[in-house]
Every structure is written in C-alpha cells, then in structure tokens.
C-alpha cells in the first residue's frame, strides 16, 4: 500500500468541511417511501446538491498539492 501525503489550503479545507456537513444533513433527512420527495426536498434538489458537491470536491482536488 502506498502512503500519499498532500497539503490543503485553508480555503480548500473549509470547502471539504462544508461539503461533508451538507452531505451529512442530506443523509439525515432520508428519502421517504417511493414518491418524489425527500422530506422537504425533491429528488431533483437532491441530485443538484450532489452535483454541486462533486464539482466543489473536483475543484479542491485540482488545487491540492501532493507532497
């Protein structure tokens, strides 16, 4: 197994924590039944949140420095 080290900027660390908090909040809401709602959010809203999280994490990955 290879040990990989990297350095995150303070801004990128904050972005990762924001994404983590958002995903935890979404997970705690959960989907209800098989209808098109996730408590107060539609499945489209859920997908949009996940796409935004993916984009933000990809940006962080591109800006991360391996050491």
Short mmCIF file of C-alpha atoms in Angstrom, two decimals:
data_model
loop_
_atom_site.label_atom_id
_atom_site.label_comp_id
_atom_site.label_asym_id
_atom_site.label_seq_id
_atom_site.Cartn_x
_atom_site.Cartn_y
_atom_site.Cartn_z
CA UNK A 1 0.00 0.00 0.00
CA UNK A 2 1.30 3.44 -0.92
CA UNK A 3 1.28 6.30 1.57
CA UNK A 4 0.13 9.53 -0.11
CA UNK A 5 0.68 12.90 1.52
CA UNK A 6 -0.94 16.12 0.41
CA UNK A 7 -1.31 19.71 1.51
CA UNK A 8 -4.64 21.56 1.56
CA UNK A 9 -5.08 25.28 1.69
CA UNK A 10 -7.28 26.65 4.46
CA UNK A 11 -9.95 27.55 1.88
CA UNK A 12 -9.98 24.05 0.42
CA UNK A 13 -10.16 22.51 3.90
CA UNK A 14 -13.19 24.72 4.59
CA UNK A 15 -14.83 23.62 1.31
CA UNK A 16 -14.36 19.95 2.22
CA UNK A 17 -15.92 20.53 5.64
CA UNK A 18 -18.86 22.39 4.09
CA UNK A 19 -19.45 19.56 1.61
CA UNK A 20 -19.20 16.99 4.41
CA UNK A 21 -21.74 18.91 6.52
CA UNK A 22 -24.11 19.27 3.58
CA UNK A 23 -23.94 15.56 2.74
CA UNK A 24 -24.47 14.62 6.39
CA UNK A 25 -27.53 16.87 6.53
CA UNK A 26 -28.91 15.35 3.32
CA UNK A 27 -28.30 11.82 4.62
CA UNK A 28 -30.06 12.57 7.89
CA UNK A 29 -33.17 13.74 6.02
CA UNK A 30 -33.52 10.45 4.16
CA UNK A 31 -35.87 9.51 1.38
CA UNK A 32 -39.49 8.82 2.28
CA UNK A 33 -41.34 5.96 0.59
CA UNK A 34 -41.02 5.68 -3.18
CA UNK A 35 -42.56 9.03 -4.02
CA UNK A 36 -40.67 12.00 -5.40
CA UNK A 37 -39.93 13.70 -2.10
CA UNK A 38 -37.12 13.66 0.40
CA UNK A 39 -38.90 15.26 3.32
CA UNK A 40 -38.83 18.89 2.16
CA UNK A 41 -36.56 18.29 -0.85
CA UNK A 42 -37.39 16.79 -4.21
CA UNK A 43 -35.14 14.20 -5.80
CA UNK A 44 -34.14 16.87 -8.32
CA UNK A 45 -32.97 19.09 -5.44
CA UNK A 46 -31.02 16.17 -4.01
CA UNK A 47 -29.35 15.49 -7.34
CA UNK A 48 -28.48 19.19 -7.71
CA UNK A 49 -26.88 19.24 -4.25
CA UNK A 50 -24.84 16.13 -5.08
CA UNK A 51 -23.69 17.57 -8.42
CA UNK A 52 -22.63 20.81 -6.72
CA UNK A 53 -20.75 18.82 -4.05
CA UNK A 54 -18.99 16.81 -6.76
CA UNK A 55 -17.96 19.99 -8.61
CA UNK A 56 -16.62 21.61 -5.44
CA UNK A 57 -14.63 18.50 -4.50
CA UNK A 58 -13.18 18.21 -8.01
CA UNK A 59 -12.06 21.83 -7.75
CA UNK A 60 -10.37 21.09 -4.41
CA UNK A 61 -8.70 18.03 -5.91
CA UNK A 62 -7.34 20.07 -8.80
CA UNK A 63 -5.92 22.65 -6.37
CA UNK A 64 -4.44 20.09 -3.94
CA UNK A 65 -0.67 19.78 -3.79
CA UNK A 66 0.95 16.38 -3.32
CA UNK A 67 3.98 16.43 -1.04
#
